[in-house]
PDB file of C-alpha atoms in Angstrom:
ATOM      1  CA  UNK A 285      52.713 -16.394 151.380  1.00  0.00           C
ATOM      2  CA  UNK A 286      52.962 -20.277 150.348  1.00  0.00           C
ATOM      3  CA  UNK A 287      53.090 -19.605 146.497  1.00  0.00           C
ATOM      4  CA  UNK A 288      54.962 -23.132 145.877  1.00  0.00           C
ATOM      5  CA  UNK A 289      53.528 -26.432 147.897  1.00  0.00           C
ATOM      6  CA  UNK A 290      55.397 -29.573 145.932  1.00  0.00           C
ATOM      7  CA  UNK A 291      54.086 -33.397 145.544  1.00  0.00           C
ATOM      8  CA  UNK A 292      55.832 -36.316 147.384  1.00  0.00           C
ATOM      9  CA  UNK A 293      56.386 -38.436 145.443  1.00  0.00           C
ATOM     10  CA  UNK A 294      54.672 -42.398 146.219  1.00  0.00           C
ATOM     11  CA  UNK A 295      57.643 -45.290 146.184  1.00  0.00           C
ATOM     12  CA  UNK A 296      56.971 -48.864 147.448  1.00  0.00           C
ATOM     13  CA  UNK A 297      56.972 -48.385 150.931  1.00  0.00           C
ATOM     14  CA  UNK A 298      54.692 -45.256 151.068  1.00  0.00           C
ATOM     15  CA  UNK A 299      55.361 -41.701 151.853  1.00  0.00           C
ATOM     16  CA  UNK A 300      58.989 -40.160 151.051  1.00  0.00           C
ATOM     17  CA  UNK A 301      59.234 -36.333 150.819  1.00  0.00           C
ATOM     18  CA  UNK A 302      61.496 -35.449 149.281  1.00  0.00           C
ATOM     19  CA  UNK A 303      64.102 -32.497 149.991  1.00  0.00           C
ATOM     20  CA  UNK A 304      61.700 -29.538 149.692  1.00  0.00           C
ATOM     21  CA  UNK A 305      58.198 -28.927 151.031  1.00  0.00           C
ATOM     22  CA  UNK A 306      57.193 -25.420 151.213  1.00  0.00           C
ATOM     23  CA  UNK A 307      58.567 -22.643 149.820  1.00  0.00           C
ATOM     24  CA  UNK A 308      57.446 -19.157 150.682  1.00  0.00           C
ATOM     25  CA  UNK A 309      58.223 -15.128 149.223  1.00  0.00           C
ATOM     26  CA  UNK A 310      58.133 -12.695 151.750  1.00  0.00           C
ATOM     27  CA  UNK A 311      58.404  -9.023 150.828  1.00  0.00           C
ATOM     28  CA  UNK A 312      61.163  -7.723 152.104  1.00  0.00           C
ATOM     29  CA  UNK A 313      63.949  -6.674 149.650  1.00  0.00           C
ATOM     30  CA  UNK A 314      67.222  -4.949 149.352  1.00  0.00           C
ATOM     31  CA  UNK A 315      70.051  -3.482 147.982  1.00  0.00           C
ATOM     32  CA  UNK A 316      73.220  -6.421 147.368  1.00  0.00           C
ATOM     33  CA  UNK A 317      77.059  -5.222 147.169  1.00  0.00           C
ATOM     34  CA  UNK A 318      76.197  -5.064 142.825  1.00  0.00           C
ATOM     35  CA  UNK A 319      73.437  -2.285 143.044  1.00  0.00           C
ATOM     36  CA  UNK A 320      70.974  -5.565 142.464  1.00  0.00           C
ATOM     37  CA  UNK A 321      67.859  -6.149 143.540  1.00  0.00           C
ATOM     38  CA  UNK A 322      67.298  -9.300 146.042  1.00  0.00           C
ATOM     39  CA  UNK A 323      64.284 -10.611 147.341  1.00  0.00           C
ATOM     40  CA  UNK A 324      63.755 -12.521 150.748  1.00  0.00           C
ATOM     41  CA  UNK A 325      62.809 -16.585 150.056  1.00  0.00           C
ATOM     42  CA  UNK A 326      62.313 -18.820 153.013  1.00  0.00           C
ATOM     43  CA  UNK A 327      62.387 -22.258 151.489  1.00  0.00           C
ATOM     44  CA  UNK A 328      61.464 -25.535 154.238  1.00  0.00           C
ATOM     45  CA  UNK A 329      63.749 -28.789 153.575  1.00  0.00           C
ATOM     46  CA  UNK A 330      65.111 -32.461 154.577  1.00  0.00           C
ATOM     47  CA  UNK A 331      67.515 -33.411 153.373  1.00  0.00           C
ATOM     48  CA  UNK A 332      71.063 -30.506 152.370  1.00  0.00           C
ATOM     49  CA  UNK A 333      71.956 -34.195 150.005  1.00  0.00           C
ATOM     50  CA  UNK A 334      74.345 -32.816 147.431  1.00  0.00           C
ATOM     51  CA  UNK A 335      73.500 -28.864 148.743  1.00  0.00           C
ATOM     52  CA  UNK A 336      76.425 -27.798 148.267  1.00  0.00           C
ATOM     53  CA  UNK A 337      77.259 -24.037 150.243  1.00  0.00           C
ATOM     54  CA  UNK A 338      80.201 -21.131 149.365  1.00  0.00           C
ATOM     55  CA  UNK A 339      81.610 -18.082 150.374  1.00  0.00           C
ATOM     56  CA  UNK A 340      80.729 -15.454 146.904  1.00  0.00           C
ATOM     57  CA  UNK A 341      83.584 -12.777 145.994  1.00  0.00           C
ATOM     58  CA  UNK A 342      81.394 -10.918 149.097  1.00  0.00           C
ATOM     59  CA  UNK A 343      81.958 -12.605 151.551  1.00  0.00           C
ATOM     60  CA  UNK A 344      78.252 -13.559 151.306  1.00  0.00           C
ATOM     61  CA  UNK A 345      77.152 -17.249 151.789  1.00  0.00           C
ATOM     62  CA  UNK A 346      75.787 -18.830 148.520  1.00  0.00           C
ATOM     63  CA  UNK A 347      74.519 -22.148 146.993  1.00  0.00           C
ATOM     64  CA  UNK A 348      77.113 -22.854 144.645  1.00  0.00           C
ATOM     65  CA  UNK A 349      74.998 -26.505 143.762  1.00  0.00           C
ATOM     66  CA  UNK A 350      71.781 -27.227 144.519  1.00  0.00           C
ATOM     67  CA  UNK A 351      69.736 -30.911 144.081  1.00  0.00           C
ATOM     68  CA  UNK A 352      67.131 -30.718 140.749  1.00  0.00           C
ATOM     69  CA  UNK A 353      63.990 -31.625 143.906  1.00  0.00           C
ATOM     70  CA  UNK A 354      65.175 -29.343 146.010  1.00  0.00           C
ATOM     71  CA  UNK A 355      63.419 -25.269 145.588  1.00  0.00           C
ATOM     72  CA  UNK A 356      67.210 -24.005 146.506  1.00  0.00           C
ATOM     73  CA  UNK A 357      69.119 -21.645 143.610  1.00  0.00           C
ATOM     74  CA  UNK A 358      72.090 -22.073 143.426  1.00  0.00           C
ATOM     75  CA  UNK A 359      73.513 -18.025 143.623  1.00  0.00           C
ATOM     76  CA  UNK A 360      71.298 -18.392 146.270  1.00  0.00           C
ATOM     77  CA  UNK A 361      72.714 -15.955 149.189  1.00  0.00           C
ATOM     78  CA  UNK A 362      71.746 -18.003 152.518  1.00  0.00           C
ATOM     79  CA  UNK A 363      71.017 -16.544 155.970  1.00  0.00           C
ATOM     80  CA  UNK A 364      69.056 -18.151 157.615  1.00  0.00           C
ATOM     81  CA  UNK A 365      69.418 -21.532 158.957  1.00  0.00           C
ATOM     82  CA  UNK A 366      65.635 -21.834 161.408  1.00  0.00           C
ATOM     83  CA  UNK A 367      66.605 -19.036 163.591  1.00  0.00           C
ATOM     84  CA  UNK A 368      70.303 -19.348 163.060  1.00  0.00           C
ATOM     85  CA  UNK A 369      72.162 -17.068 161.633  1.00  0.00           C
ATOM     86  CA  UNK A 370      75.124 -17.893 159.554  1.00  0.00           C
ATOM     87  CA  UNK A 371      75.831 -15.277 157.682  1.00  0.00           C
ATOM     88  CA  UNK A 372      79.379 -14.607 160.035  1.00  0.00           C
ATOM     89  CA  UNK A 373      80.230 -18.651 159.311  1.00  0.00           C
ATOM     90  CA  UNK A 374      83.226 -19.803 157.484  1.00  0.00           C
ATOM     91  CA  UNK A 375      82.734 -22.051 154.423  1.00  0.00           C
ATOM     92  CA  UNK A 376      83.887 -25.736 157.236  1.00  0.00           C
ATOM     93  CA  UNK A 377      81.224 -24.750 160.076  1.00  0.00           C
ATOM     94  CA  UNK A 378      78.558 -24.598 157.105  1.00  0.00           C
ATOM     95  CA  UNK A 379      79.016 -27.166 156.408  1.00  0.00           C
ATOM     96  CA  UNK A 380      79.093 -29.228 159.190  1.00  0.00           C
ATOM     97  CA  UNK A 381      75.854 -27.625 160.080  1.00  0.00           C
ATOM     98  CA  UNK A 382      74.056 -29.170 156.691  1.00  0.00           C
ATOM     99  CA  UNK A 383      75.685 -31.857 158.389  1.00  0.00           C
ATOM    100  CA  UNK A 384      73.961 -31.506 161.767  1.00  0.00           C
ATOM    101  CA  UNK A 385      69.894 -31.790 159.044  1.00  0.00           C
ATOM    102  CA  UNK A 386      68.148 -34.454 160.076  1.00  0.00           C
ATOM    103  CA  UNK A 387      64.851 -34.130 160.242  1.00  0.00           C
ATOM    104  CA  UNK A 388      62.818 -30.513 158.858  1.00  0.00           C
ATOM    105  CA  UNK A 389      64.330 -27.231 158.777  1.00  0.00           C
ATOM    106  CA  UNK A 390      63.515 -23.889 157.219  1.00  0.00           C
ATOM    107  CA  UNK A 391      66.330 -21.498 154.818  1.00  0.00           C
ATOM    108  CA  UNK A 392      65.967 -18.616 154.181  1.00  0.00           C
ATOM    109  CA  UNK A 393      67.919 -16.783 151.154  1.00  0.00           C
ATOM    110  CA  UNK A 394      67.924 -13.997 149.412  1.00  0.00           C
ATOM    111  CA  UNK A 395      67.535 -14.494 145.290  1.00  0.00           C
ATOM    112  CA  UNK A 396      68.145 -11.978 142.898  1.00  0.00           C
ATOM    113  CA  UNK A 397      64.962 -10.387 141.497  1.00  0.00           C
ATOM    114  CA  UNK A 398      65.740  -9.588 137.821  1.00  0.00           C
ATOM    115  CA  UNK A 399      66.640 -13.162 136.689  1.00  0.00           C
ATOM    116  CA  UNK A 400      70.508 -12.743 135.951  1.00  0.00           C
ATOM    117  CA  UNK A 401      72.419 -15.793 136.806  1.00  0.00           C
ATOM    118  CA  UNK A 402      75.338 -16.304 140.113  1.00  0.00           C
ATOM    119  CA  UNK A 403      77.206 -20.070 139.884  1.00  0.00           C
ATOM    120  CA  UNK A 404      76.525 -21.878 136.615  1.00  0.00           C
ATOM    121  CA  UNK A 405      72.897 -22.863 137.218  1.00  0.00           C
ATOM    122  CA  UNK A 406      69.990 -19.509 136.224  1.00  0.00           C
ATOM    123  CA  UNK A 407      67.658 -18.311 138.719  1.00  0.00           C
ATOM    124  CA  UNK A 408      64.104 -20.182 138.110  1.00  0.00           C
ATOM    125  CA  UNK A 409      62.672 -18.940 135.073  1.00  0.00           C
ATOM    126  CA  UNK A 410      59.564 -17.278 137.838  1.00  0.00           C
ATOM    127  CA  UNK A 411      61.430 -14.800 138.306  1.00  0.00           C
ATOM    128  CA  UNK A 412      60.537 -13.584 134.324  1.00  0.00           C
ATOM    129  CA  UNK A 413      57.163 -14.558 133.741  1.00  0.00           C
ATOM    130  CA  UNK A 414      55.056 -14.926 137.488  1.00  0.00           C
ATOM    131  CA  UNK A 415      56.062 -12.514 138.959  1.00  0.00           C
ATOM    132  CA  UNK A 416      56.428  -9.669 136.177  1.00  0.00           C
ATOM    133  CA  UNK A 417      52.251 -10.752 136.272  1.00  0.00           C
ATOM    134  CA  UNK A 418      51.900 -10.296 139.687  1.00  0.00           C
ATOM    135  CA  UNK A 419      53.645  -7.447 139.970  1.00  0.00           C
ATOM    136  CA  UNK A 420      51.107  -5.813 137.848  1.00  0.00           C
ATOM    137  CA  UNK A 421      48.064  -7.819 139.394  1.00  0.00           C
ATOM    138  CA  UNK A 422      49.185  -5.696 142.724  1.00  0.00           C
ATOM    139  CA  UNK A 423      50.251  -2.514 141.011  1.00  0.00           C
ATOM    140  CA  UNK A 424      46.361  -2.685 139.386  1.00  0.00           C
ATOM    141  CA  UNK A 425      44.906  -3.211 142.706  1.00  0.00           C
ATOM    142  CA  UNK A 426      46.876  -0.754 144.319  1.00  0.00           C
ATOM    143  CA  UNK A 427      45.702   2.291 141.997  1.00  0.00           C
ATOM    144  CA  UNK A 428      42.401   0.808 142.101  1.00  0.00           C
ATOM    145  CA  UNK A 429      42.214   1.412 145.417  1.00  0.00           C
ATOM    146  CA  UNK A 430      44.108   4.512 145.762  1.00  0.00           C
ATOM    147  CA  UNK A 431      41.618   6.101 143.196  1.00  0.00           C
ATOM    148  CA  UNK A 432      38.901   5.089 145.714  1.00  0.00           C
ATOM    149  CA  UNK A 433      39.508   6.855 148.416  1.00  0.00           C
ATOM    150  CA  UNK A 434      41.020   9.148 146.971  1.00  0.00           C
ATOM    151  CA  UNK A 435      38.492  12.814 146.911  1.00  0.00           C
ATOM    152  CA  UNK A 436      36.720  11.963 143.802  1.00  0.00           C
ATOM    153  CA  UNK A 437      36.387   7.847 144.098  1.00  0.00           C
ATOM    154  CA  UNK A 438      32.897   8.574 145.304  1.00  0.00           C
ATOM    155  CA  UNK A 439      32.860   9.172 140.686  1.00  0.00           C
ATOM    156  CA  UNK A 440      34.396   5.215 140.402  1.00  0.00           C
ATOM    157  CA  UNK A 441      31.747   4.363 142.403  1.00  0.00           C
ATOM    158  CA  UNK A 442      28.629   5.623 141.422  1.00  0.00           C
ATOM    159  CA  UNK A 443      30.553   4.771 137.936  1.00  0.00           C
ATOM    160  CA  UNK A 444      30.220   0.924 139.564  1.00  0.00           C
ATOM    161  CA  UNK A 445      27.528   0.630 140.606  1.00  0.00           C
ATOM    162  CA  UNK A 446      25.350   1.517 138.101  1.00  0.00           C
ATOM    163  CA  UNK A 447      27.527  -0.636 135.320  1.00  0.00           C
ATOM    164  CA  UNK A 448      26.102  -3.400 137.825  1.00  0.00           C
ATOM    165  CA  UNK A 449      22.858  -2.043 137.681  1.00  0.00           C
ATOM    166  CA  UNK A 450      22.842  -2.453 134.084  1.00  0.00           C
ATOM    167  CA  UNK A 451      24.404  -5.398 134.207  1.00  0.00           C
ATOM    168  CA  UNK A 452      21.310  -6.637 136.131  1.00  0.00           C
ATOM    169  CA  UNK A 453      18.406  -4.879 133.505  1.00  0.00           C
ATOM    170  CA  UNK A 454      20.447  -6.402 130.838  1.00  0.00           C
ATOM    171  CA  UNK A 455      20.133  -9.692 132.578  1.00  0.00           C
ATOM    172  CA  UNK A 456      16.575  -9.747 133.173  1.00  0.00           C
ATOM    173  CA  UNK A 457      15.038  -8.863 129.667  1.00  0.00           C
ATOM    174  CA  UNK A 458      17.470 -11.235 127.800  1.00  0.00           C
ATOM    175  CA  UNK A 459      15.663 -13.346 129.899  1.00  0.00           C
ATOM    176  CA  UNK A 460      12.176 -12.549 129.478  1.00  0.00           C
ATOM    177  CA  UNK A 461      12.822 -12.020 125.952  1.00  0.00           C
ATOM    178  CA  UNK A 462      14.104 -16.073 126.323  1.00  0.00           C
ATOM    179  CA  UNK A 463      10.850 -16.876 128.233  1.00  0.00           C
ATOM    180  CA  UNK A 464       8.250 -14.710 126.069  1.00  0.00           C
ATOM    181  CA  UNK A 465      10.083 -17.284 123.108  1.00  0.00           C
ATOM    182  CA  UNK A 466       9.427 -20.090 124.344  1.00  0.00           C
ATOM    183  CA  UNK A 467       5.938 -19.748 125.153  1.00  0.00           C
ATOM    184  CA  UNK A 468       5.186 -18.162 120.892  1.00  0.00           C
ATOM    185  CA  UNK A 469       7.083 -20.687 119.653  1.00  0.00           C
ATOM    186  CA  UNK A 470       6.300 -24.304 121.885  1.00  0.00           C
ATOM    187  CA  UNK A 471       3.679 -24.603 120.016  1.00  0.00           C
ATOM    188  CA  UNK A 472       4.626 -24.574 117.195  1.00  0.00           C
ATOM    189  CA  UNK A 473       7.108 -27.341 117.929  1.00  0.00           C
ATOM    190  CA  UNK A 474       4.625 -30.850 119.560  1.00  0.00           C
ATOM    191  CA  UNK A 475       2.880 -32.363 116.653  1.00  0.00           C
ATOM    192  CA  UNK A 476      -0.138 -31.437 114.856  1.00  0.00           C
ATOM    193  CA  UNK A 477      -3.920 -32.722 115.448  1.00  0.00           C
ATOM    194  CA  UNK A 478      -6.273 -33.218 113.900  1.00  0.00           C
ATOM    195  CA  UNK A 479      -9.187 -32.190 116.837  1.00  0.00           C
ATOM    196  CA  UNK A 480      -7.308 -30.899 119.432  1.00  0.00           C
ATOM    197  CA  UNK A 481      -8.125 -32.418 123.529  1.00  0.00           C
ATOM    198  CA  UNK A 482     -11.645 -30.249 124.487  1.00  0.00           C
ATOM    199  CA  UNK A 483     -13.143 -31.768 120.081  1.00  0.00           C
ATOM    200  CA  UNK A 484     -11.469 -34.849 120.951  1.00  0.00           C
ATOM    201  CA  UNK A 485     -12.522 -36.306 125.797  1.00  0.00           C
ATOM    202  CA  UNK A 486     -16.166 -34.036 123.745  1.00  0.00           C
ATOM    203  CA  UNK A 487     -16.854 -36.612 120.858  1.00  0.00           C
ATOM    204  CA  UNK A 488     -16.387 -38.887 123.730  1.00  0.00           C
ATOM    205  CA  UNK A 489     -18.671 -38.443 125.777  1.00  0.00           C
ATOM    206  CA  UNK A 490     -21.206 -37.665 123.047  1.00  0.00           C
ATOM    207  CA  UNK A 491     -20.794 -40.333 121.951  1.00  0.00           C
ATOM    208  CA  UNK A 492     -21.286 -41.965 125.297  1.00  0.00           C
ATOM    209  CA  UNK A 493     -24.559 -40.163 125.973  1.00  0.00           C
ATOM    210  CA  UNK A 494     -26.326 -41.427 122.173  1.00  0.00           C
ATOM    211  CA  UNK A 495     -26.016 -44.695 124.166  1.00  0.00           C
ATOM    212  CA  UNK A 496     -29.050 -45.314 125.975  1.00  0.00           C
ATOM    213  CA  UNK A 497     -27.457 -47.762 128.200  1.00  0.00           C
ATOM    214  CA  UNK A 498     -24.493 -44.766 129.341  1.00  0.00           C
ATOM    215  CA  UNK A 499     -26.790 -42.738 129.244  1.00  0.00           C
ATOM    216  CA  UNK A 500     -27.497 -43.364 133.495  1.00  0.00           C
ATOM    217  CA  UNK A 501     -23.503 -42.692 133.596  1.00  0.00           C
ATOM    218  CA  UNK A 502     -24.617 -38.333 133.438  1.00  0.00           C
ATOM    219  CA  UNK A 503     -26.274 -39.778 136.185  1.00  0.00           C
ATOM    220  CA  UNK A 504     -25.749 -37.744 139.351  1.00  0.00           C
ATOM    221  CA  UNK A 505     -25.085 -40.199 142.267  1.00  0.00           C
ATOM    222  CA  UNK A 506     -27.853 -39.573 144.822  1.00  0.00           C
ATOM    223  CA  UNK A 507     -29.977 -40.390 141.882  1.00  0.00           C
ATOM    224  CA  UNK A 508     -28.116 -43.602 140.692  1.00  0.00           C
ATOM    225  CA  UNK A 509     -28.597 -44.984 144.288  1.00  0.00           C
ATOM    226  CA  UNK A 510     -31.990 -43.721 144.679  1.00  0.00           C
ATOM    227  CA  UNK A 511     -32.496 -46.131 141.118  1.00  0.00           C
ATOM    228  CA  UNK A 512     -30.917 -48.970 143.065  1.00  0.00           C
ATOM    229  CA  UNK A 513     -32.773 -48.586 145.603  1.00  0.00           C
ATOM    230  CA  UNK A 514     -35.813 -48.229 143.610  1.00  0.00           C
ATOM    231  CA  UNK A 515     -34.970 -51.605 141.051  1.00  0.00           C
ATOM    232  CA  UNK A 516     -34.860 -48.458 138.533  1.00  0.00           C
ATOM    233  CA  UNK A 517     -31.354 -50.551 137.544  1.00  0.00           C
ATOM    234  CA  UNK A 518     -29.579 -52.840 139.264  1.00  0.00           C
ATOM    235  CA  UNK A 519     -25.249 -51.880 140.949  1.00  0.00           C
ATOM    236  CA  UNK A 520     -23.878 -54.558 138.250  1.00  0.00           C
ATOM    237  CA  UNK A 521     -25.238 -52.293 135.665  1.00  0.00           C
ATOM    238  CA  UNK A 522     -24.035 -49.487 136.502  1.00  0.00           C
ATOM    239  CA  UNK A 523     -20.765 -51.016 136.756  1.00  0.00           C
ATOM    240  CA  UNK A 524     -20.774 -52.724 133.542  1.00  0.00           C
ATOM    241  CA  UNK A 525     -22.152 -48.838 132.057  1.00  0.00           C
ATOM    242  CA  UNK A 526     -18.348 -47.461 133.384  1.00  0.00           C
ATOM    243  CA  UNK A 527     -16.303 -50.211 133.218  1.00  0.00           C
ATOM    244  CA  UNK A 528     -16.785 -49.841 128.871  1.00  0.00           C
ATOM    245  CA  UNK A 529     -16.786 -46.919 129.024  1.00  0.00           C
ATOM    246  CA  UNK A 530     -12.939 -47.012 131.181  1.00  0.00           C
ATOM    247  CA  UNK A 531     -12.274 -49.408 128.667  1.00  0.00           C
ATOM    248  CA  UNK A 532     -12.618 -46.848 125.802  1.00  0.00           C
ATOM    249  CA  UNK A 533     -11.693 -43.536 127.022  1.00  0.00           C
ATOM    250  CA  UNK A 534      -8.965 -43.963 128.812  1.00  0.00           C
ATOM    251  CA  UNK A 535      -6.137 -43.718 126.220  1.00  0.00           C
ATOM    252  CA  UNK A 536      -7.175 -41.025 124.972  1.00  0.00           C
ATOM    253  CA  UNK A 537      -6.831 -39.517 128.531  1.00  0.00           C
ATOM    254  CA  UNK A 538      -4.823 -41.678 130.527  1.00  0.00           C
ATOM    255  CA  UNK A 539      -6.782 -40.906 133.956  1.00  0.00           C
ATOM    256  CA  UNK A 540      -6.978 -44.518 135.309  1.00  0.00           C
ATOM    257  CA  UNK A 541      -3.559 -45.953 136.077  1.00  0.00           C
ATOM    258  CA  UNK A 542      -5.332 -48.980 137.281  1.00  0.00           C
ATOM    259  CA  UNK A 543      -8.680 -51.499 137.334  1.00  0.00           C
ATOM    260  CA  UNK A 544     -10.011 -53.534 139.580  1.00  0.00           C
ATOM    261  CA  UNK A 545     -13.107 -54.953 137.130  1.00  0.00           C
ATOM    262  CA  UNK A 546     -13.582 -58.380 138.640  1.00  0.00           C
ATOM    263  CA  UNK A 547     -13.561 -57.098 142.704  1.00  0.00           C
ATOM    264  CA  UNK A 548     -16.153 -54.341 141.138  1.00  0.00           C
ATOM    265  CA  UNK A 549     -18.669 -57.130 139.178  1.00  0.00           C
ATOM    266  CA  UNK A 550     -18.167 -59.002 142.710  1.00  0.00           C
ATOM    267  CA  UNK A 551     -18.900 -56.540 145.077  1.00  0.00           C
ATOM    268  CA  UNK A 552     -22.303 -55.433 142.465  1.00  0.00           C
ATOM    269  CA  UNK A 553     -23.338 -58.465 143.449  1.00  0.00           C
ATOM    270  CA  UNK A 554     -23.821 -58.223 146.345  1.00  0.00           C
ATOM    271  CA  UNK A 555     -24.547 -54.495 146.359  1.00  0.00           C
ATOM    272  CA  UNK A 556     -28.309 -56.413 144.380  1.00  0.00           C
ATOM    273  CA  UNK A 557     -28.185 -58.972 146.912  1.00  0.00           C
ATOM    274  CA  UNK A 558     -28.549 -56.551 150.165  1.00  0.00           C
ATOM    275  CA  UNK A 559     -30.878 -54.545 148.416  1.00  0.00           C
ATOM    276  CA  UNK A 560     -33.852 -56.934 147.548  1.00  0.00           C
ATOM    277  CA  UNK A 561     -32.911 -58.362 150.402  1.00  0.00           C
ATOM    278  CA  UNK A 562     -33.645 -54.936 152.033  1.00  0.00           C
ATOM    279  CA  UNK A 563     -36.953 -54.508 149.978  1.00  0.00           C
ATOM    280  CA  UNK A 564     -38.109 -57.449 150.756  1.00  0.00           C
ATOM    281  CA  UNK A 565     -38.246 -57.053 154.402  1.00  0.00           C
ATOM    282  CA  UNK A 566     -38.512 -53.636 154.299  1.00  0.00           C
ATOM    283  CA  UNK A 567     -35.667 -52.828 155.940  1.00  0.00           C
ATOM    284  CA  UNK A 568     -34.401 -50.061 153.157  1.00  0.00           C
ATOM    285  CA  UNK A 569     -33.533 -46.742 155.315  1.00  0.00           C
ATOM    286  CA  UNK A 570     -30.659 -48.909 157.217  1.00  0.00           C
ATOM    287  CA  UNK A 571     -28.858 -48.879 153.984  1.00  0.00           C
ATOM    288  CA  UNK A 572     -26.212 -47.087 153.222  1.00  0.00           C
ATOM    289  CA  UNK A 573     -27.222 -43.704 151.204  1.00  0.00           C
ATOM    290  CA  UNK A 574     -24.425 -44.383 148.182  1.00  0.00           C
ATOM    291  CA  UNK A 575     -25.285 -48.508 148.786  1.00  0.00           C
ATOM    292  CA  UNK A 576     -24.331 -50.480 144.913  1.00  0.00           C
ATOM    293  CA  UNK A 577     -23.399 -46.966 143.437  1.00  0.00           C
ATOM    294  CA  UNK A 578     -19.728 -46.951 141.772  1.00  0.00           C
ATOM    295  CA  UNK A 579     -16.373 -45.160 141.526  1.00  0.00           C
ATOM    296  CA  UNK A 580     -13.702 -44.185 140.813  1.00  0.00           C
ATOM    297  CA  UNK A 581     -10.714 -43.709 144.463  1.00  0.00           C
ATOM    298  CA  UNK A 582      -7.257 -41.265 143.960  1.00  0.00           C
ATOM    299  CA  UNK A 583      -4.321 -43.390 143.877  1.00  0.00           C
ATOM    300  CA  UNK A 584      -2.717 -41.149 146.959  1.00  0.00           C
ATOM    301  CA  UNK A 585      -5.031 -43.154 149.081  1.00  0.00           C
ATOM    302  CA  UNK A 586      -4.706 -47.209 150.297  1.00  0.00           C
ATOM    303  CA  UNK A 587      -7.289 -50.082 148.767  1.00  0.00           C
ATOM    304  CA  UNK A 588      -6.187 -53.439 150.065  1.00  0.00           C
ATOM    305  CA  UNK A 589      -4.246 -54.013 146.962  1.00  0.00           C
ATOM    306  CA  UNK A 590      -4.447 -51.320 144.879  1.00  0.00           C
ATOM    307  CA  UNK A 591      -1.271 -49.389 144.382  1.00  0.00           C
ATOM    308  CA  UNK A 592      -0.576 -46.968 146.933  1.00  0.00           C
ATOM    309  CA  UNK A 593       2.616 -44.351 145.476  1.00  0.00           C
ATOM    310  CA  UNK A 594       0.834 -41.054 145.596  1.00  0.00           C
ATOM    311  CA  UNK A 595       3.171 -40.087 142.416  1.00  0.00           C
ATOM    312  CA  UNK A 596       6.199 -40.692 144.801  1.00  0.00           C
ATOM    313  CA  UNK A 597       9.429 -42.958 142.748  1.00  0.00           C
ATOM    314  CA  UNK A 598      10.968 -43.207 146.479  1.00  0.00           C
ATOM    315  CA  UNK A 599       6.607 -45.528 146.995  1.00  0.00           C
ATOM    316  CA  UNK A 600       7.171 -47.487 142.733  1.00  0.00           C
ATOM    317  CA  UNK A 601       5.933 -50.529 143.222  1.00  0.00           C
ATOM    318  CA  UNK A 602       4.294 -49.670 147.164  1.00  0.00           C
ATOM    319  CA  UNK A 603       0.902 -52.380 146.925  1.00  0.00           C
ATOM    320  CA  UNK A 604      -1.454 -50.894 149.800  1.00  0.00           C
ATOM    321  CA  UNK A 605      -2.660 -54.112 152.066  1.00  0.00           C
ATOM    322  CA  UNK A 606      -5.376 -51.971 153.762  1.00  0.00           C
ATOM    323  CA  UNK A 607      -8.436 -49.423 152.800  1.00  0.00           C
ATOM    324  CA  UNK A 608      -7.687 -46.535 154.301  1.00  0.00           C
ATOM    325  CA  UNK A 609     -10.503 -44.657 156.969  1.00  0.00           C
TER     326      UNK A 609
END
């Protein structure tokens, strides 16, 4: 398993490989001649400069001096260079093998597990700190796996399922409680007004109904069209009363997002002219049924020269060029 990756340093000529590109740890362990436990380590290096290999008191090839930027340590026992077994080579033959290294090679070494010193340099503190932690974690995982596979493992499985169920129920209760608190508290956090929205809207419409001229706005579309045809009132009057009411109420309800009052007045005047001509010719029945009746159009429908965003930010500023059909 690869547990270390050394970063390559950059200089003026680009990325340059370091002496050690990666380190891999095997699960293989053994006892040395002195009865101390060793573990197997694979180290990939790209240069053997400043690397000195000697012989231990037991005749094993040992790293006497390792470069500072290498993951090799003084005291590591060299066993293989790539697939070549170097345990039986002499010191001169080992140095010759190192000089032949021209590209990345893998060195397999054995390192003491106790962290004792070999030569003049101590084994990395990684073995003193991380190795016990990893060993503890592996032991806990192994013990947990053994418990689940034992004859009482079903008790552990049921306990874990019950624990997760309790956690899920608790989370749901907590989430529901927070939502309930928000619903209860939020009405008291906003700005207080003297009248509710319904009261303000009712006061506006009642004020309009008190004016005899604005009572026309309470007629149905069919009644408005009939009044325009019969000459009871004109389309221009209906449009003007509508404009006045929109200007008065829209500040409170913000229903009209854009206005075309000038065009509406011109269209109402043309509608009255058509009605007048048709009344004189006796052709009122040929007119459109709702001619002269003012109405509002939802902004999502295209009206020439008016915004047509449909409430989407992506369509912000879009103006319709033709009327919807």
